[in-house]
Short mmCIF file of N, CA, C and O in Angstrom, two decimals:
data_model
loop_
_atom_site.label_atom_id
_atom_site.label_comp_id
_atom_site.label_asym_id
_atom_site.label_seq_id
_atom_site.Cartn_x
_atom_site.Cartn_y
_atom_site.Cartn_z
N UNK A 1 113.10 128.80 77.18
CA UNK A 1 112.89 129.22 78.55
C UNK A 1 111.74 130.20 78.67
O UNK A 1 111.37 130.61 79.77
N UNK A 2 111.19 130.56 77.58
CA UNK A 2 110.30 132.09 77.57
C UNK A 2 109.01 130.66 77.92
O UNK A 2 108.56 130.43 79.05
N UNK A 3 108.65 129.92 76.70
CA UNK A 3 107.69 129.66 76.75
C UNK A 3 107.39 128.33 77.87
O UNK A 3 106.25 127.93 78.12
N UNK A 4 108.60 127.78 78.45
CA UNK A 4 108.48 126.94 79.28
C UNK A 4 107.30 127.24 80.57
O UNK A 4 106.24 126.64 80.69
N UNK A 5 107.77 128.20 81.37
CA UNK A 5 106.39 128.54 82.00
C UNK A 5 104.82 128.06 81.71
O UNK A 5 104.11 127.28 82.35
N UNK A 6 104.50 129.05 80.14
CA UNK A 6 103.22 128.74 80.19
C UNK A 6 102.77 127.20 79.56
O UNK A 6 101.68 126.68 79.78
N UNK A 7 103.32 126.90 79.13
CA UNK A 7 103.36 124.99 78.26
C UNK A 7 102.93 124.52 80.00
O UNK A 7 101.94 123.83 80.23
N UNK A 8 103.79 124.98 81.01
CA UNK A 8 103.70 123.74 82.11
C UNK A 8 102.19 123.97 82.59
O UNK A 8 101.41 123.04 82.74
N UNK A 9 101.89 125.20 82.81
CA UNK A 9 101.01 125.39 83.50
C UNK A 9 99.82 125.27 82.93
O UNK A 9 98.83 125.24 83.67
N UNK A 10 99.70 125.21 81.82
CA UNK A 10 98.83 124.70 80.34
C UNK A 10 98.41 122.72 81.16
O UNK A 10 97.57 122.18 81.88
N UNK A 11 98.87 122.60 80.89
CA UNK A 11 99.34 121.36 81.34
C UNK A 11 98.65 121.30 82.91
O UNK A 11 97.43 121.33 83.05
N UNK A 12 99.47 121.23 83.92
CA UNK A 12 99.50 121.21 85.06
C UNK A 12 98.10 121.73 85.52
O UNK A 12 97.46 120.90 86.17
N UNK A 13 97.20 123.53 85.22
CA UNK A 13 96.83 123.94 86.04
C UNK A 13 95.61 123.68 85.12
O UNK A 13 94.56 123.44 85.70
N UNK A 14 95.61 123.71 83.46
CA UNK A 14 94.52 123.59 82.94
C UNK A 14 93.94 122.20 82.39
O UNK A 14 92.72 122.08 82.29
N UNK A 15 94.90 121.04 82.00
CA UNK A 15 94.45 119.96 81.14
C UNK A 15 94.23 118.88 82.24
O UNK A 15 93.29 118.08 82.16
N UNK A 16 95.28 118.88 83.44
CA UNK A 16 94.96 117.61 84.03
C UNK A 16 93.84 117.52 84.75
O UNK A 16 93.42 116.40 85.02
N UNK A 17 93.03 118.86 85.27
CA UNK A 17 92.22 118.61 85.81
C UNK A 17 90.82 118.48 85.44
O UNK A 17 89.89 118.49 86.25
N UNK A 18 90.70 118.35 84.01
CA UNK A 18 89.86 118.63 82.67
C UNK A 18 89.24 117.11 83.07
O UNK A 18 89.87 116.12 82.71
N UNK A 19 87.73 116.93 83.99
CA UNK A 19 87.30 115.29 83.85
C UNK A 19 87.15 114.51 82.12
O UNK A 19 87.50 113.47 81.56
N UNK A 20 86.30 115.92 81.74
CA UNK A 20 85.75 115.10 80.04
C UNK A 20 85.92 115.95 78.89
O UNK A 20 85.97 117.18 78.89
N UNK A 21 86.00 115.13 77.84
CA UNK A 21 86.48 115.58 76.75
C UNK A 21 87.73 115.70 76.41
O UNK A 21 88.51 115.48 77.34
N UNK A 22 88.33 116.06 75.12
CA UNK A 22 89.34 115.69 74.37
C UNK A 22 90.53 116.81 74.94
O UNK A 22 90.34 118.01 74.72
N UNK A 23 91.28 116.54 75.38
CA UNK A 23 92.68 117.59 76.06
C UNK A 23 93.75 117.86 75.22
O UNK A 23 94.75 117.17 75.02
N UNK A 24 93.25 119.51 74.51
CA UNK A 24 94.17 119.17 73.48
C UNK A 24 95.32 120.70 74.22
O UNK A 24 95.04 121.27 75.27
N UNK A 25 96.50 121.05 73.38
CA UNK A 25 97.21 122.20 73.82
C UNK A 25 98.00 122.12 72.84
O UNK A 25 98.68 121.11 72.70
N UNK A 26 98.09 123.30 71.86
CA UNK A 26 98.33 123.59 70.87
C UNK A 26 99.77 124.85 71.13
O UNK A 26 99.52 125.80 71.88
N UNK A 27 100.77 124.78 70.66
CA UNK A 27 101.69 125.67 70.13
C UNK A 27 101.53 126.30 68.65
O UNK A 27 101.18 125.81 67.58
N UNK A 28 101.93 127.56 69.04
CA UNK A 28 101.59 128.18 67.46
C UNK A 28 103.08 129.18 67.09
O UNK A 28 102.78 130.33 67.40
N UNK A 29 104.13 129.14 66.70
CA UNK A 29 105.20 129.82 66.15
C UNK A 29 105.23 130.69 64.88
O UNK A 29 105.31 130.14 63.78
N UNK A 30 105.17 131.90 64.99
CA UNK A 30 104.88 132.97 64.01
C UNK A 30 105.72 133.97 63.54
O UNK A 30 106.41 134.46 64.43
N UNK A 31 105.92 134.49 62.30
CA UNK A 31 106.86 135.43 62.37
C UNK A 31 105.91 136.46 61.70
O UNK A 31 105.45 136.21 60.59
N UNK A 32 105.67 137.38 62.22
CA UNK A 32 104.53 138.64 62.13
C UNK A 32 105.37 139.70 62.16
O UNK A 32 105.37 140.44 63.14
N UNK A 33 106.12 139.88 61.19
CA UNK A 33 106.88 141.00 60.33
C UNK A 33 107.77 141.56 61.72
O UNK A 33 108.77 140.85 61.80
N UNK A 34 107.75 142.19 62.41
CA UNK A 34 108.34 143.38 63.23
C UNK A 34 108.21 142.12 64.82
O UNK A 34 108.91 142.40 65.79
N UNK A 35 107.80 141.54 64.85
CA UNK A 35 107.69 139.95 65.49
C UNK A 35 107.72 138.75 65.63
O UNK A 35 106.79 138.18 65.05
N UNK A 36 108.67 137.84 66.35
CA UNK A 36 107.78 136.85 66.74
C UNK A 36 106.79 136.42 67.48
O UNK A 36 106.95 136.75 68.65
N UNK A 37 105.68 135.72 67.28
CA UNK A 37 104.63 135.31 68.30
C UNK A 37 104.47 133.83 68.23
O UNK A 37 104.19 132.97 67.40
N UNK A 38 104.75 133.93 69.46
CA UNK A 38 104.19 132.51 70.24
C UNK A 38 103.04 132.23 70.56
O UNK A 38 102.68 133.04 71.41
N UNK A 39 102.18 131.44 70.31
CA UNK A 39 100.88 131.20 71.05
C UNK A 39 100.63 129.72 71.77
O UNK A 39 100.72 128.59 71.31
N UNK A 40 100.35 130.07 72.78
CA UNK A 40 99.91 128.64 74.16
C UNK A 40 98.30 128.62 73.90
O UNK A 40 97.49 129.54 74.04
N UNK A 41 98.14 127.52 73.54
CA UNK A 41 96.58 127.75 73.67
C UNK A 41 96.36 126.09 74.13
O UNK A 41 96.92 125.10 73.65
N UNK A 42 95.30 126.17 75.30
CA UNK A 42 94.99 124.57 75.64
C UNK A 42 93.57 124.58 75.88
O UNK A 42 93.21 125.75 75.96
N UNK A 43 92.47 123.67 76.06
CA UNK A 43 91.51 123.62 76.26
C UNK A 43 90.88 123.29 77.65
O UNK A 43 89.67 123.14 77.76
N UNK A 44 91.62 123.18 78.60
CA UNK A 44 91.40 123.12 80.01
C UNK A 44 90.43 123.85 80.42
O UNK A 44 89.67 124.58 79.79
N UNK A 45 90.53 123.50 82.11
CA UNK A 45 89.35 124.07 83.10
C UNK A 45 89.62 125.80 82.93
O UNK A 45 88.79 126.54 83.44
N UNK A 46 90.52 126.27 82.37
CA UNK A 46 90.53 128.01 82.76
C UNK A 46 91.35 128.76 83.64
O UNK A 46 92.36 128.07 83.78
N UNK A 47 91.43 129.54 84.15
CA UNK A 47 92.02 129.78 85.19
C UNK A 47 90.85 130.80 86.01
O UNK A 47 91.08 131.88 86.56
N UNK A 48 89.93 130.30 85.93
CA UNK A 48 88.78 131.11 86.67
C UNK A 48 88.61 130.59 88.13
O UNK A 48 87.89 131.37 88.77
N UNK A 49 88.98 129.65 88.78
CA UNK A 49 88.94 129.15 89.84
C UNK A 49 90.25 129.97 90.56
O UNK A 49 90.22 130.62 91.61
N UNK A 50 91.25 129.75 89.78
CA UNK A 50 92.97 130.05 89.91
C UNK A 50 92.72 131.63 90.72
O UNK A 50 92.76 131.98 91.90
N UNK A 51 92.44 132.34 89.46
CA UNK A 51 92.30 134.36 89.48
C UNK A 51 91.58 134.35 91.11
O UNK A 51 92.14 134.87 92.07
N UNK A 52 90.22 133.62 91.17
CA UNK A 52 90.02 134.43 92.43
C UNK A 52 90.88 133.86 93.62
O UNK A 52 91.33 134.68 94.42
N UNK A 53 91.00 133.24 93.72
CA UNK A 53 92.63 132.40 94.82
C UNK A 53 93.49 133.43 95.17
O UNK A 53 93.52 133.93 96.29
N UNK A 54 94.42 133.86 93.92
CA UNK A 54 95.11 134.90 93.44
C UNK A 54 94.79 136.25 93.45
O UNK A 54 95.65 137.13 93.46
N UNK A 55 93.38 136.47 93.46
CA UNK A 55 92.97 138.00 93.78
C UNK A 55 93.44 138.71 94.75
O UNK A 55 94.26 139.62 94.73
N UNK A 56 92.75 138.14 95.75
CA UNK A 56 93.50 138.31 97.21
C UNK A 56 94.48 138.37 97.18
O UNK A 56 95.00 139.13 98.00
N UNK A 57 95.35 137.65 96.26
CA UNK A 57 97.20 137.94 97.41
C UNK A 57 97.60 138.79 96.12
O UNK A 57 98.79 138.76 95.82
N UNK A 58 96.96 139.34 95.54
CA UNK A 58 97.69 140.50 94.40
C UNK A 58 99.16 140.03 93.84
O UNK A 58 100.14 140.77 93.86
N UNK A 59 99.17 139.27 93.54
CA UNK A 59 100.34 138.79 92.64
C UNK A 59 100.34 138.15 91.64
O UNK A 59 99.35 137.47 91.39
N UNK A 60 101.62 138.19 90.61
CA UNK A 60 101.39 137.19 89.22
C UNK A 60 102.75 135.96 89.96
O UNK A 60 103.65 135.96 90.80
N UNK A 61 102.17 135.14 89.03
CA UNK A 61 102.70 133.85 89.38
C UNK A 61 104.44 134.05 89.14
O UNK A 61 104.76 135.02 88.46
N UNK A 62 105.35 133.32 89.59
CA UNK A 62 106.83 133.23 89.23
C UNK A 62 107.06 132.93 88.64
O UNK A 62 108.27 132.74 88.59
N UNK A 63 106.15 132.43 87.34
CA UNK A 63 106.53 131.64 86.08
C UNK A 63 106.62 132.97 85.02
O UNK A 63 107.48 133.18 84.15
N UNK A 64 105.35 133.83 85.42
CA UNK A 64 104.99 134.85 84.60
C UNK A 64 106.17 135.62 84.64
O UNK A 64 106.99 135.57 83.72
N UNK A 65 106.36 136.50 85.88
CA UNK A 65 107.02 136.91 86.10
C UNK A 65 108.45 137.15 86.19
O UNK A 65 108.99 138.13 86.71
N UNK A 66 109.09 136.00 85.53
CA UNK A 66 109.93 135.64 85.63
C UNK A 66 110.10 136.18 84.17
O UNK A 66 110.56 137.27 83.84
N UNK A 67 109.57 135.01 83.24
CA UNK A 67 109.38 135.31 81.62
C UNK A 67 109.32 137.05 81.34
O UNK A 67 110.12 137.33 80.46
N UNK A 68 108.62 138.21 81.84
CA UNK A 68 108.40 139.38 81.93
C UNK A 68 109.73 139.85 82.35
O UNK A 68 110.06 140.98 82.00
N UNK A 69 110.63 139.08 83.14
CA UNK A 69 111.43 139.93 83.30
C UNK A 69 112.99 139.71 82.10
O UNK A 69 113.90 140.48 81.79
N UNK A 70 112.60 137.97 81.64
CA UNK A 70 113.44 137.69 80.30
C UNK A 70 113.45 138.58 79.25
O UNK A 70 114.45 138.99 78.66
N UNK A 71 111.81 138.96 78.94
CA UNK A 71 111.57 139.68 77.76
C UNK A 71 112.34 141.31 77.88
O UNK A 71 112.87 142.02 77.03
N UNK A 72 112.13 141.48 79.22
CA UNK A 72 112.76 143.31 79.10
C UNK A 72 114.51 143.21 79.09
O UNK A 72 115.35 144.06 78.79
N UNK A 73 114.62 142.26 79.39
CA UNK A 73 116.28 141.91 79.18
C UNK A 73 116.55 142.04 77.96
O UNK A 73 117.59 142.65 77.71
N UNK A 74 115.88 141.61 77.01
CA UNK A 74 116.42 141.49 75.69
C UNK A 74 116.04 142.29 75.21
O UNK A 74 116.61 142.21 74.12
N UNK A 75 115.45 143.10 75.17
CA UNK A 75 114.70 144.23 74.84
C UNK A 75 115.78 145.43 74.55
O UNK A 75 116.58 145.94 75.33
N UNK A 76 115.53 145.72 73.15
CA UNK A 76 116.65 146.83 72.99
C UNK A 76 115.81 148.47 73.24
O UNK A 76 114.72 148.58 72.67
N UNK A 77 116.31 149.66 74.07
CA UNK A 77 116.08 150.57 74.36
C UNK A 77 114.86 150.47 75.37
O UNK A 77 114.31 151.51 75.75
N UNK A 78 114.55 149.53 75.70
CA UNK A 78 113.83 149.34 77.31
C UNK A 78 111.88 150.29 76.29
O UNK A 78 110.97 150.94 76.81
N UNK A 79 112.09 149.88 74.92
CA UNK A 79 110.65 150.13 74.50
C UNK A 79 109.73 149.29 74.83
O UNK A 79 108.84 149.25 73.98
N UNK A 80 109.56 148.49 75.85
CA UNK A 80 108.00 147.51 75.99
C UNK A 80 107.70 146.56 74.62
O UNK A 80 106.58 146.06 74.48
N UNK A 81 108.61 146.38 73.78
CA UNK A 81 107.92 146.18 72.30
C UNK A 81 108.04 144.60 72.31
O UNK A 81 108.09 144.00 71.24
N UNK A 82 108.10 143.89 73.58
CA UNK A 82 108.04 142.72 74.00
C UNK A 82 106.75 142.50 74.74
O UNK A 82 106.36 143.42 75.46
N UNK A 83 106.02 141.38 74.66
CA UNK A 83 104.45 141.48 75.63
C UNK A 83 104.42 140.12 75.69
O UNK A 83 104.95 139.31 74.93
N UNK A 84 103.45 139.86 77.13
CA UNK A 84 102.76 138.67 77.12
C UNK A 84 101.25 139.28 77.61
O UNK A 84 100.93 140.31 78.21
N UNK A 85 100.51 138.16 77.06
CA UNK A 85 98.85 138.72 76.81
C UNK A 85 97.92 137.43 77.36
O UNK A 85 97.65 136.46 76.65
N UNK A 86 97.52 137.59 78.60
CA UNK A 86 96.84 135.90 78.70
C UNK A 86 95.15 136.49 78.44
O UNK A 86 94.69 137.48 79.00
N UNK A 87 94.63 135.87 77.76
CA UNK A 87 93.33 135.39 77.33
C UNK A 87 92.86 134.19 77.78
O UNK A 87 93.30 133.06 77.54
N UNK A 88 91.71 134.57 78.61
CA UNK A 88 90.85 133.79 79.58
C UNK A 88 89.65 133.02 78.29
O UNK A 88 88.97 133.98 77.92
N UNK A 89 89.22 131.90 77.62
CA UNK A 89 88.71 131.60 77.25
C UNK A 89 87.50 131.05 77.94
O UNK A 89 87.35 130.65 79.10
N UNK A 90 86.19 131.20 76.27
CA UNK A 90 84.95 130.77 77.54
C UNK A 90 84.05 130.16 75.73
O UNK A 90 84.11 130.44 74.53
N UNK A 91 83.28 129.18 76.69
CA UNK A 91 82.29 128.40 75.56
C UNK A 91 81.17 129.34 75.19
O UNK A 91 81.27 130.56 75.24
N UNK A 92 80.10 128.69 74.82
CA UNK A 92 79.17 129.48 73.90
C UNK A 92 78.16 129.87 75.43
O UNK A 92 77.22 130.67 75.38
N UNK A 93 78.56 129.17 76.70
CA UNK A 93 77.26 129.03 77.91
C UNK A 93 77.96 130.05 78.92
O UNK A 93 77.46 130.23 80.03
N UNK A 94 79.20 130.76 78.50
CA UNK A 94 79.81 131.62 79.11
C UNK A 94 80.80 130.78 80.64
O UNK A 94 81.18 131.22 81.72
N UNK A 95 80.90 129.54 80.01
CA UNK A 95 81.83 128.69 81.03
C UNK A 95 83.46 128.79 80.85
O UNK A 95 83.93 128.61 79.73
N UNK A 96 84.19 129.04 81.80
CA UNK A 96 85.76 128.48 81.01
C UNK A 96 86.22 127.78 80.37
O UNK A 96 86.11 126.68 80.90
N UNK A 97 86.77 127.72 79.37
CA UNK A 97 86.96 127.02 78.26
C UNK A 97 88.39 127.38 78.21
O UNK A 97 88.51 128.36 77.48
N UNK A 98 89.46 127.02 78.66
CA UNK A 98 91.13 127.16 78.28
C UNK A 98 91.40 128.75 78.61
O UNK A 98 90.72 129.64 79.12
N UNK A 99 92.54 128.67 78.14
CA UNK A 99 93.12 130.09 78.51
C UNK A 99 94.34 129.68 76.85
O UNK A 99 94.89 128.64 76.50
N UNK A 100 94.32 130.93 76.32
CA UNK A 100 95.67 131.33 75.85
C UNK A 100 96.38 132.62 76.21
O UNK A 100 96.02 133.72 76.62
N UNK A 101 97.61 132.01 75.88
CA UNK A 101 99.25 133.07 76.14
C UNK A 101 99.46 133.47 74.69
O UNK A 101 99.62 132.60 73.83
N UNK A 102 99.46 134.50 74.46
CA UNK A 102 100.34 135.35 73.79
C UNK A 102 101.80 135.86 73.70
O UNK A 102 101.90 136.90 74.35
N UNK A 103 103.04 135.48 73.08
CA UNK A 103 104.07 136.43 73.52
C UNK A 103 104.52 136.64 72.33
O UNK A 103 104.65 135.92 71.34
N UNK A 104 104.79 137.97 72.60
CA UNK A 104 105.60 139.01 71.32
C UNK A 104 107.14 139.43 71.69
O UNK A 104 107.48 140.28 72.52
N UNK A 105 107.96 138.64 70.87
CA UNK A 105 109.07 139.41 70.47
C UNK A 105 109.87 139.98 69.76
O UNK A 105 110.38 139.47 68.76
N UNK A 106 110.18 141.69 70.40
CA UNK A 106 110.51 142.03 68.49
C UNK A 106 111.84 141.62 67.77
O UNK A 106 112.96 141.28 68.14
N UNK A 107 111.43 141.73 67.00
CA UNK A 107 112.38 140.71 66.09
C UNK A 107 112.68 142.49 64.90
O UNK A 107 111.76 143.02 64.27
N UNK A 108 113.65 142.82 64.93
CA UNK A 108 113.81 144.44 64.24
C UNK A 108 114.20 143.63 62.82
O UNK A 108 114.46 144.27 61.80
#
């Protein structure tokens, strides 16, 4: 349920609308000592069209938000030591190039 959100929108907001080239979206499952990390990474249009849409109405999406509010649930002593991290990707011509998600959970 954590990572359901960003997989869809991977999908949905970045790959289908991708005219050319190869559509790939990669999962990455990690255990980084004091963590797990998840990584969403897809090669889509970006979310650079998305952000300024979204500027204006100052909000994060209900997918995000939602997940943000899973992670502090489980979260023992309400330390933050849970994160999600989105990274806006860009090619060598400074174009959008995918977006990845980051999420950390601690794992004691």
């Amino acid at each position: 349920m954590l990572i359901q959100p960003f997989v869809e929108n991977a999908l949905i907001h970045g790959l289908i609308g991708k005219k050319a080239g190869e559509k790939k979206l990669n999962l990455r499952f990690l255990n980084n000592g004091d963590h797990y990390v998840i990584e969403i990474e897809d090669n889509g249009i970006g979310r650079h069209h998305k952000i300024h849409k979204l500027r204006n109405k100052k909000e994060k999406s209900h997918g995000i938000r939602i997940t943000e509010k899973r992670l502090k649930m489980i979260e023992e002593n309400n330390q933050n030591k849970n994160s999600v991290v989105i990274v806006d990707k860009y090619d060598s011509n400074s174009q959008p190039n995918g977006t990845k998600v980051i999420v950390k959970i601690y794992n004691p």
